[in-house]
Every structure is written in structure tokens, then in C-alpha cells.
Coordinates of C-alpha atoms in Angstrom, one line a residue:
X296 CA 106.1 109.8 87.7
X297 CA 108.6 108.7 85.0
X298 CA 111.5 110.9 84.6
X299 CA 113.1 112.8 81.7
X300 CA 116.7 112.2 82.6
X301 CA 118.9 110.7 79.8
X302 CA 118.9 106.7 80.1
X303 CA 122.1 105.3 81.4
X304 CA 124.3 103.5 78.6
X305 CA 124.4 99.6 79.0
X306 CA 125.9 98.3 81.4
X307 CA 126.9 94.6 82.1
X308 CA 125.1 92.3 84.7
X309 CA 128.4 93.1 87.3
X310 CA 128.4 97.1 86.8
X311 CA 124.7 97.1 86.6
X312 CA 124.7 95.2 90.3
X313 CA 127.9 97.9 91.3
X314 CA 126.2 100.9 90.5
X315 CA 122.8 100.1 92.2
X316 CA 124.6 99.3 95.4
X317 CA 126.2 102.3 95.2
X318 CA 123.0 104.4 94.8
X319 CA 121.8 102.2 97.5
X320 CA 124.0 103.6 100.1
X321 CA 123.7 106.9 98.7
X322 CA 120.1 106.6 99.5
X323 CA 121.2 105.8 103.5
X324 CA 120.0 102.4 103.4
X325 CA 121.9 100.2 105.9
X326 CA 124.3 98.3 105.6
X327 CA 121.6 95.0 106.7
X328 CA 119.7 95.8 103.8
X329 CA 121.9 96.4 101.7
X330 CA 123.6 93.0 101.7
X331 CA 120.0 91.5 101.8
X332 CA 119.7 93.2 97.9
X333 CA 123.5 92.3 97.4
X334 CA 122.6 88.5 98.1
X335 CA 120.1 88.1 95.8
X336 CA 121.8 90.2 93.0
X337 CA 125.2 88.0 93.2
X338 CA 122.3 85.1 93.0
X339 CA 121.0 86.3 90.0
X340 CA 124.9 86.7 88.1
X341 CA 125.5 83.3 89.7
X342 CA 122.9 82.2 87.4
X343 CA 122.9 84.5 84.4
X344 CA 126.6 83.3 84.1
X345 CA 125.3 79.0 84.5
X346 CA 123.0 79.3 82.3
X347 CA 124.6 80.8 79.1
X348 CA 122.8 84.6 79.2
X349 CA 124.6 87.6 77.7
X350 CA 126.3 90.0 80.1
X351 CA 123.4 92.0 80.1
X352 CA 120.3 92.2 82.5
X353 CA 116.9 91.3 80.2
X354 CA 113.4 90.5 81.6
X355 CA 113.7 86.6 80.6
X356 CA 116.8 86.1 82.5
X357 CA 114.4 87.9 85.6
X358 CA 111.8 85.4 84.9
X359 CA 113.5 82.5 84.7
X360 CA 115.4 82.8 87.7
X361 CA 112.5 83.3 89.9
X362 CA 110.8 80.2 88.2
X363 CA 114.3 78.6 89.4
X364 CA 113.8 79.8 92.9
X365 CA 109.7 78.9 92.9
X366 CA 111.0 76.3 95.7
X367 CA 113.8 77.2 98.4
X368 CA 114.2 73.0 100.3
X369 CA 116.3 74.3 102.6
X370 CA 113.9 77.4 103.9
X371 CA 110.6 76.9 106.2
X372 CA 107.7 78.2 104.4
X373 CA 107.1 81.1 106.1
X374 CA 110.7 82.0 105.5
X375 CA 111.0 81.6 102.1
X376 CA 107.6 83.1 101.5
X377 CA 109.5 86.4 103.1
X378 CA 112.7 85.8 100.9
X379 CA 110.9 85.3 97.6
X380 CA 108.6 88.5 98.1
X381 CA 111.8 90.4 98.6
X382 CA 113.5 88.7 95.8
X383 CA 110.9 90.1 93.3
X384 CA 111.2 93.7 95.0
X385 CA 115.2 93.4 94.5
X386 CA 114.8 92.4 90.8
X387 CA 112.4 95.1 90.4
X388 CA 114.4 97.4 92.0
X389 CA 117.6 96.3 89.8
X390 CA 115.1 96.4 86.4
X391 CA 113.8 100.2 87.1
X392 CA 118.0 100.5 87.9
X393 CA 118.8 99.4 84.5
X394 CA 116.0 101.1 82.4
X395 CA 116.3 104.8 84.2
X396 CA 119.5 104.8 86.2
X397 CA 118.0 106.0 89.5
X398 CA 115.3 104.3 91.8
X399 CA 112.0 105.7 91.1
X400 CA 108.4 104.9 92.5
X401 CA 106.3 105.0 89.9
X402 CA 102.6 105.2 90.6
X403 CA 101.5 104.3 87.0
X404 CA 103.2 101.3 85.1
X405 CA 102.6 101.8 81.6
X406 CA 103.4 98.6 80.7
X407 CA 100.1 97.8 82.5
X408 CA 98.0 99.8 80.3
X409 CA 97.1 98.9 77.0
X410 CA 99.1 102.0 74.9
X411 CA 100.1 101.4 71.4
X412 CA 103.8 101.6 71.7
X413 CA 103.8 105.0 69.8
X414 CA 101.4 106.6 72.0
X415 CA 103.1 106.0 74.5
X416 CA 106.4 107.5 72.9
X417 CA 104.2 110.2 72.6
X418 CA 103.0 110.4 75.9
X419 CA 106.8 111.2 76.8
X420 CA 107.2 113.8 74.6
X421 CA 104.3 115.7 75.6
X422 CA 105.3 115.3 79.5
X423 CA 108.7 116.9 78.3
X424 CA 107.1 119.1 76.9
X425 CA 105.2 120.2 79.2
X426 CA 107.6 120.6 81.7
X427 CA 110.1 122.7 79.9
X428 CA 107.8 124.8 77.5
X429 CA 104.9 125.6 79.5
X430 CA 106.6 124.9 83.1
X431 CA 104.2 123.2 84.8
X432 CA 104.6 122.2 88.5
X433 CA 106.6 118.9 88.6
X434 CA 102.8 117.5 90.6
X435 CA 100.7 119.2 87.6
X436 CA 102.1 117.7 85.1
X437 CA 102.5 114.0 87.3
X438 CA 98.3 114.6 87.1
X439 CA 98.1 115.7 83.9
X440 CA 100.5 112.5 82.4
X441 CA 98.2 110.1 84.7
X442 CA 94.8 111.2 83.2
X443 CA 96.7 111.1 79.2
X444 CA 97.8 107.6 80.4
X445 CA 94.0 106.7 80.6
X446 CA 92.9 108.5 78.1
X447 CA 95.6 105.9 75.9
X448 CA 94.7 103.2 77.9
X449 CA 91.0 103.7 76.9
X450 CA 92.0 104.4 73.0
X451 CA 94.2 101.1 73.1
X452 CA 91.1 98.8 74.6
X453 CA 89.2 100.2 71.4
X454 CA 92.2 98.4 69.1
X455 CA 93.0 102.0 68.5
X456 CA 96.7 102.1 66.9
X457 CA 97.3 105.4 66.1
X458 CA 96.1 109.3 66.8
X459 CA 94.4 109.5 63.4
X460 CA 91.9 106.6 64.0
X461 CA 90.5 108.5 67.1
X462 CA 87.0 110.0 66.4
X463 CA 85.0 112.7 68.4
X464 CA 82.9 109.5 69.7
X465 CA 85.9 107.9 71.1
X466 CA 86.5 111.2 73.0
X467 CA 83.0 111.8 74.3
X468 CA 82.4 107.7 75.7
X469 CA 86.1 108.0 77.6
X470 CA 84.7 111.3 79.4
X471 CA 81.4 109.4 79.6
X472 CA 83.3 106.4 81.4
X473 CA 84.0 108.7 83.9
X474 CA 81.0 109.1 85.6
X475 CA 81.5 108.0 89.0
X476 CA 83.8 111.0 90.1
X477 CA 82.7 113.9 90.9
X478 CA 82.0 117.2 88.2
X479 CA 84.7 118.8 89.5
X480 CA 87.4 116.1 88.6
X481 CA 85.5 115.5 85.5
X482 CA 86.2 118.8 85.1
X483 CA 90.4 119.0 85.5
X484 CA 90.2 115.8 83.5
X485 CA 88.9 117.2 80.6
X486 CA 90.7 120.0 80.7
X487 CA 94.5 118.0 80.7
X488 CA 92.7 116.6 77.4
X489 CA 92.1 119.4 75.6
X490 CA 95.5 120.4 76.0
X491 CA 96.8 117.0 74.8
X492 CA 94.7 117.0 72.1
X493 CA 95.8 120.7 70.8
X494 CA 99.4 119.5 71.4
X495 CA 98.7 116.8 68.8
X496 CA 97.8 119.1 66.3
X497 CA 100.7 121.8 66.9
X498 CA 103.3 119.0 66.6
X499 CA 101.8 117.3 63.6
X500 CA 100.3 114.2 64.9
X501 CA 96.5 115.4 64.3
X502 CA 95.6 117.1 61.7
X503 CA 92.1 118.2 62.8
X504 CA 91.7 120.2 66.1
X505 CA 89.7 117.3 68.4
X506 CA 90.0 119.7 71.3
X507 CA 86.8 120.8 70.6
X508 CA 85.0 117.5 70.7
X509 CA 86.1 117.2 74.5
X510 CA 82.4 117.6 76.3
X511 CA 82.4 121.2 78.3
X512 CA 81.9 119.9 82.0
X513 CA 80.1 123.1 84.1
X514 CA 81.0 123.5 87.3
X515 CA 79.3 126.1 89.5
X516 CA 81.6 128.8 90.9
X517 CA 82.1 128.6 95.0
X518 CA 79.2 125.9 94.7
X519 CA 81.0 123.7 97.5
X520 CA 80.9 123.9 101.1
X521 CA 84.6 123.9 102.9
X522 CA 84.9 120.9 105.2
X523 CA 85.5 121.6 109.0
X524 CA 86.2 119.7 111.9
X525 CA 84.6 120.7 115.1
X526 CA 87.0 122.3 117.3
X527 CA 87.0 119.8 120.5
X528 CA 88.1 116.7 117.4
X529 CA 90.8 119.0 116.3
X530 CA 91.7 118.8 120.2
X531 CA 91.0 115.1 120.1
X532 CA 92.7 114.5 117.2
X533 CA 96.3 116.0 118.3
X534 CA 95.8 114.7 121.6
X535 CA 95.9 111.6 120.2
X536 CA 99.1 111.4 118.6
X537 CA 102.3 109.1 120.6
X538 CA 105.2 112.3 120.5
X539 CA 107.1 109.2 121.7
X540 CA 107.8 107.7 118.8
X541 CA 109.5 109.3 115.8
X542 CA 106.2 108.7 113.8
X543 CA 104.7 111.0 116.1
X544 CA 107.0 113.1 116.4
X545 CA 106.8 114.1 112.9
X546 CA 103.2 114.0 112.3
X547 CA 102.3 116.1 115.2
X548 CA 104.3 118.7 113.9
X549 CA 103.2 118.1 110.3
X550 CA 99.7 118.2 112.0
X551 CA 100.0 121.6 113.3
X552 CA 101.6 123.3 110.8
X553 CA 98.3 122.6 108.9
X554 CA 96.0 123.0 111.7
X555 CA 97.5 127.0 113.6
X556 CA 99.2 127.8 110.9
X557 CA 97.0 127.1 107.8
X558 CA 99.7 125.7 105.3
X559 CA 98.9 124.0 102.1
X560 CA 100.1 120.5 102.4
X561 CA 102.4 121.2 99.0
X562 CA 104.3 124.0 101.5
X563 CA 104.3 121.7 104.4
X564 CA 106.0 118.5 102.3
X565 CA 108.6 121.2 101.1
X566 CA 109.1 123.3 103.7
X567 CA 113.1 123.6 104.0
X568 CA 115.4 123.8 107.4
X569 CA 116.3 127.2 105.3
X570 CA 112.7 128.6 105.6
X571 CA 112.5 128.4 109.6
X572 CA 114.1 131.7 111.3
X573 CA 114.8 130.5 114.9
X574 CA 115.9 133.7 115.9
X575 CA 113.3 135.8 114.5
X576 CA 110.5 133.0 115.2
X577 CA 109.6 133.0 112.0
X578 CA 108.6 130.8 109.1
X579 CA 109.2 132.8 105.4
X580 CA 108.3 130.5 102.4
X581 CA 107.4 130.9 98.3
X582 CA 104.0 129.4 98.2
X583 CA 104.1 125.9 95.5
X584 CA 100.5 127.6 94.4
X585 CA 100.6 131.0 93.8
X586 CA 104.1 131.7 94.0
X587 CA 104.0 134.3 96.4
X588 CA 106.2 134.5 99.3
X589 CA 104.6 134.2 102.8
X590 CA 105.6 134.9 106.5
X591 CA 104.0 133.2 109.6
X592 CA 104.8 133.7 112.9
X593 CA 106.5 130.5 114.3
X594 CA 104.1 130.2 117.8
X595 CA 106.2 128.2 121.1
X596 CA 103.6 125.4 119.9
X597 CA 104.5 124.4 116.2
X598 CA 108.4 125.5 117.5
X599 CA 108.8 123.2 119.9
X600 CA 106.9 120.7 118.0
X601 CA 109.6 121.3 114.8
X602 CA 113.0 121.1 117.2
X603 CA 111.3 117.7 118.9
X604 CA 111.2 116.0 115.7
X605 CA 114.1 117.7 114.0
X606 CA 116.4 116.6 117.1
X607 CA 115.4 113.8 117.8
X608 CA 113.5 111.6 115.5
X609 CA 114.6 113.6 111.7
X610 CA 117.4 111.1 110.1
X611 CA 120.6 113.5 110.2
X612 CA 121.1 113.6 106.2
X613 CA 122.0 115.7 103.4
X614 CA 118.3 116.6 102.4
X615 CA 117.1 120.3 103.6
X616 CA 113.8 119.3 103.3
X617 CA 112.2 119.5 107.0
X618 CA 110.2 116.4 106.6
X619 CA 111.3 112.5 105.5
X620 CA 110.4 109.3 104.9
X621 CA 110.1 107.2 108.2
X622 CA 111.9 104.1 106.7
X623 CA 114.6 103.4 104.4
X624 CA 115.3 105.6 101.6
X625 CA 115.2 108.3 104.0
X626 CA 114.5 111.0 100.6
X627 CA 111.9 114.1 101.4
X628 CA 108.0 113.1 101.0
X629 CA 107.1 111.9 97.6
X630 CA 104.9 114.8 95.7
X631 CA 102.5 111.9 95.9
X632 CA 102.2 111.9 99.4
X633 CA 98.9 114.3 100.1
X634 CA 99.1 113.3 104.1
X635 CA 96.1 111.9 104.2
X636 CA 97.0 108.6 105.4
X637 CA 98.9 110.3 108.1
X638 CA 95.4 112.2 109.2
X639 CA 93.5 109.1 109.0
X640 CA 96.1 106.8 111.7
X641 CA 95.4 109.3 114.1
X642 CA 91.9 110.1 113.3
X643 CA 91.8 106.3 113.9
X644 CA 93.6 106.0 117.0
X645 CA 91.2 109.1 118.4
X646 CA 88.3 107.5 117.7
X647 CA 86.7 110.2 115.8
X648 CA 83.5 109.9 114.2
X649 CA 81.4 112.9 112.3
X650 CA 78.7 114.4 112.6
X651 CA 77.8 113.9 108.4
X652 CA 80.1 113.0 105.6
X653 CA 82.5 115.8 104.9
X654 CA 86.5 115.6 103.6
X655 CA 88.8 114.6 106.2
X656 CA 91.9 115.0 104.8
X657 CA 95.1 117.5 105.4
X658 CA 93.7 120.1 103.9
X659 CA 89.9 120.3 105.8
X660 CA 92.1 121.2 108.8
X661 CA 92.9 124.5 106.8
X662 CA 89.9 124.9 106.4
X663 CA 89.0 124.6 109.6
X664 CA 91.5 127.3 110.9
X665 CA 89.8 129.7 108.1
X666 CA 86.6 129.4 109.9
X667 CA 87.6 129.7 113.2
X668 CA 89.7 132.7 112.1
X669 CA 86.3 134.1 110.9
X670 CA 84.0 133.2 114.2
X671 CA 86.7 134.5 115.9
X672 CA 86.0 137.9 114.0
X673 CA 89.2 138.3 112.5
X674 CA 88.9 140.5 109.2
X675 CA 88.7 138.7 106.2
X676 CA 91.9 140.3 104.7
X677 CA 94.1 139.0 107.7
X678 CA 93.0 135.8 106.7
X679 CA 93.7 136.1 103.3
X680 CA 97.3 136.9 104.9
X681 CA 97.8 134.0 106.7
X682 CA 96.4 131.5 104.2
X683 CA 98.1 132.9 101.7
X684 CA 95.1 133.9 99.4
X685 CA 96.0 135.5 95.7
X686 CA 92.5 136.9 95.9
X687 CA 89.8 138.0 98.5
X688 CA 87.5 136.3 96.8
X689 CA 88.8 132.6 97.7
X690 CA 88.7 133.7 101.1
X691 CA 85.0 134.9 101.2
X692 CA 84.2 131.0 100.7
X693 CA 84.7 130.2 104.1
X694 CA 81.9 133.0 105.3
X695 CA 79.7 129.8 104.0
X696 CA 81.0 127.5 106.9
X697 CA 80.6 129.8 109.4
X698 CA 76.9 129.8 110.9
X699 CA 77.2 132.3 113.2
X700 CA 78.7 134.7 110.6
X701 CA 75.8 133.7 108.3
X702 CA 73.2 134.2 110.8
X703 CA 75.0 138.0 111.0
X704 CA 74.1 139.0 107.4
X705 CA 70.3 137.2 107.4
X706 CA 68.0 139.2 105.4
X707 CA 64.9 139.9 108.1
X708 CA 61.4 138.5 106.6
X709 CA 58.8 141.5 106.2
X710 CA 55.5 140.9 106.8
X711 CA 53.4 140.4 104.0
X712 CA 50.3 142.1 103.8
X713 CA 48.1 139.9 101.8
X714 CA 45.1 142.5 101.5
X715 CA 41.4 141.4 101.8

């Protein structure tokens, strides 16, 4: 993700150093850390200042003090192996500082890809643009600038300088060279380019409308299956996680929010201190999806699982958000952060194995609650309450996971008469 706030004026090499300190402890990293960045920062001034640099941080200055550092004589190399990785990390760290004025992860580093420089000027506009004319969600448009990314990245391998040089040919091989994923994706893919493509045109950088040499990608309505777990591994699974630990403590109850009570993982990442009624036992939240607001009764299970890691394993900080990092910044989830990886520790540590390949994910344990819901026989439109559904429709999908439900509405085989 790459931010639209304003750049920070330059600063010199000292306030630069200053200023990302400061944001360091704003960030509640401690105070061991903190001097470990601090240490190789005054380092780096140390040398900037030796060897005749301007006040100003620049990549060279980066480069050539690490090649000053390559050996450390007075470290073992198992130490200094540790100190150089996190003396590349701190100069990274204190280069993302100087360019944005804020720490950011960024998942895609455009100066990997090979985008013409105005493309890529571009490519900023058009993610401004897309998040304060057509308000996308801030994980939309993160998707949307990702695939665009590509899309440049592909153009630029072609020697392709600038927007008029692209052809319909260009457009239809870069949805070509995306074969091995699935239709669906395909699908959204080609989709975030027709919209890029029609934004050319309406600001002037495209004269002819290319939108329309994007390749129409069908994909059959309700033609997937939901993914479920068996009941006894959702068991297994939850049984498996260490509620000692504050890593457990957290992921059981992120666990069960998704598995009794349904929740997208989007809700559950920003599901606020604010949205939990202890009194009432309730949980009231505006859904990231549709929008629309949604109550769930807070059960003694996900309750007690909340107040166990909220006392006694959440960092006490500023942030409302219910759920944070486990390590240093302690900031809410990343939007990036889909939970899977959280899923697939304990999935691991449970030993679970399926039956035949299915998702396995965060969100296959909503699905999963859907379906029991249904064998269970509770009416579709009480489901489509507690999952939050805009539409009765989305919630008729599950009656294909359900076998016994199925087997309820088979069509009996007449006889046929075949006559003599």
C-alpha cells in the first residue's frame, strides 16, 4: 500500500534520525529496540559527516556505508551476520522515513517492477483517485493498485514507454499470462483494468477507449461449492490452540468469532473495544462489505474468550481496535493480514488432514457455521441475519454443502415405461 499523505519537507541527516525515533516510540517499541535503530543511525551520521556527504540522507550514502560495514573484526560471525541483517532493516526503515514520513509496509515495491517512471506517476494518481472520487475501500483499491502495478510491470518488459504505445494485443497476452489462476481472479483482474484503462481516457492520457479490448472472462453464477470443515476438526482445531500464551490467547478468540459467530474476517480485524456491549452481551458492528449494521449475541464462549485476551495478553495502548500485532509496532492488523496464516499454525499443531482439497482459510469456517446453521434446520432468513447477507440469494449457496438438505429436495425417478 503506498500512501497519499503529503511528503515531508527535507530534512537533514540529524532531524531525519530525530524524527524517526520519535515515531519509533510513538509506535510503543521499547526502549531496547529503540537504541538498537539509534546505534546504527548515529553510525551512519558518523560516516555521512567523515566522508564529505551533504546533510541529507541519499541511497549512495546507504550503499556505501554498508559496503563499509561488509566486515565487522571485532564481531563473531554469527553475531555480525545478526547485526548486518538488522542494519539493512534500520536503513530501510530510515529510507521509507525520509521518502513518506511515516513507517509503512509495503507489500509491492515499485522500484522492483519495471514501470516507465510516468506510469508510475500515473499509477498514483489513479489510486488517489480512486480513493476520494469513487471511495473505494482502503483494501479495494490496495487490490486494485497491485493488479495496475502488473499490468505496468508487464507494459514496461515490452519497452513500452508510454500509454499511447499500448495496443489491444498487449492487453489481451498480459490477461493471457495469467493463466494459472483461477477464472474467478482472472475475472476481478480484468475488471480493475477496464477501469484503469477508461480512467486513461477520461483524464486525457488515451485517446481511444482500450477498455474494450480487455477479454470478457465468464464466470458461472453460484458455480462453486462453499468449503467446510467437518465438525469434530473444527473441535480439533480449537482444542488445539495454547490459551497460555498471548498468541493463543488472541487467536482463539479471533478463531471463534469466525467459527459461532460467522464474522467476515474484514469485521473481525476491525472490530473495535466500542462495538462490544458487556452489559447487554452484545456485539453491534457496520459490516466493511455491505455496509449494513449487524447485532450478534455475545455467547459466555467468544465473551470469555475476548476478556482473556483483552486482559491479559492485548498490549494496553491507544488503538481501539480489539485485535494487534503480537510484536513490536503493536498497530491493529494490517488490511493485509487475511488470518490465514493464523488458521494454518493451528491447523498444523492439530494435525488436521482433509478428506479432499477444499479452502482452508478464515473464511471456510464461516462457511462452515452456514451449513451447520442449515442441517441444524434453522430458516434460511435467520441465517442471512447472522451472516449478515444483503441478499437471500448468497445465502441459498450454502443449501449446496449441505447433503442432507439436498437429499430433502431430490426429485424421485419415475419409472419408465419403455413399451413393447
Amino acid at each position: 500500500m503506498i500512501s497519499n499523505k503529503p511528503k515531508p519537507k527535507k530534512l537533514s541527516l540529524d532531524e531525519l534520525v530525530f524524527g524517526a525515533l520519535s515515531q519509533l516510540q510513538v509506535l510503543n517499541y521499547n526502549e531496547r529496540s529503540i537504541r538498537r535503530y539509534q546505534s546504527t543511525w548515529n553510525r551512519l551520521i558518523t560516516f555521512a559527516k567523515k566522508n564529505g556527504y551533504k546533510k541529507q540522507l541519499c541511497e549512495k550514502l546507504i550503499l556505501e556505508f554498508l559496503e563499509y560495514h561488509d566486515v565487522h573484526p571485532n564481531l563473531p560471525t554469527s553475531a555480525y551476520k545478526d547485526w548486518r541483517r538488522h542494519a539493512e532493516f534500520s536503513l530501510k526503515i530510515l529510507w521509507n522515513y525520509a521518502r513518506f514520513g511515516y513507517f509503512e509496509r509495503c507489500k509491492i515495491v515499485l522500484d522492483k517492477l519495471n514501470i516507465p517512471p510516468a506510469m508510475q506517476k500515473n499509477l498514483y494518481e489513479y489510486k488517489k483517485y480512486c480513493e476520494e472520487k469513487r471511495y473505494l475501500s482502503p483494501g479495494t483499491v490496495r487490490e486494485c493498485f497491485s493488479q495496475i502495478s502488473l499490468f505496468l510491470d508487464f507494459m514496461g518488459k515490452r519497452n513500452i514507454k508510454t500509454f499511447y504505445q499500448i495496443q489491444p494485443k498487449d492487453i489481451s497476452d498480459f490477461i493471457c499470462s495469467l493463466s494459472r489462476y483461477s477464472q474467478r481472479t482472472i475475472s476481478g483482474i480484468a475488471s480493475y483494468l477496464r477501469m484503469y484503462l477508461k480512467f486513461l481516457v477520461y483524464r486525457g492520457y488515451l485517446k481511444n477507449d482500450l477498455s474494450q479490448s480487455v477479454p470478457s472472462i465468464t464466470v458461472p453464477y453460484q458455480a462453486k461449492i462453499p468449503s467446510v470443515w467437518d465438525r469434530e476438526l473444527i473441535v480439533k482445531l480449537l482444542d488445539a490452540v495454547d490459551r497460555s500464551s498471548p498468541r493463543g490467547k488472541r487467536d482463539y478468540a479471533i478463531l471463534l468469532l469466525a467459527c459461532r459467530l460467522g464474522l467476515r474476517l474484514g469485521d473481525i480485524r476491525e472490530i473495535s473495544l466500542d462495538n462490544i456491549d458487556w452489559e447487554a452481551e452484545m456485539i453491534s458492528i457496520t459490516q466493511g462489505k455491505t455496509k449494513a449494521p449487524l447485532c450478534l449475541p455475545l455467547t459466555n464462549e467468544v465473551g470469555n474468550a475476548l476478556i482473556d485476551y483483552i486482559k491479559y495478553a492485548r498490549p494496553q495502548i491507544k488503538y481501539r481496535q480489539v485485535f494487534l500485532r503480537l510484536t513490536q509496532p503493536f498497530t491493529p492488523l494490517s488490511t493485509n493480514n487475511h488470518f490465514y496464516t493464523i488458521v494454518k499454525y493451528w491447523r498444523g499443531v492439530a494435525g488436521i488432514q482433509f478428506r479432499s482439497q477444499q479452502h482452508k482459510g478464515l473464511h471456510s469456517l464461516r462457511h462452515s457455521l452456514a451449513t451447520y446453521l442449515l442441517e441444524d434446520n434453522t430458516p434460511f432468513s435467520m441465517i442471512a441475519d447472522i451472516l449478515g447477507h444483503a441478499s437471500m440469494n448468497t445465502t441459498m449457496i450454502y443449501a449446496k454443502t449441505s447433503v442432507e438438505t439436498l437429499r430433502q429436495v431430490a426429485l424421485t425417478i419415475k419409472e419408465v415405461n419403455h413399451g413393447n
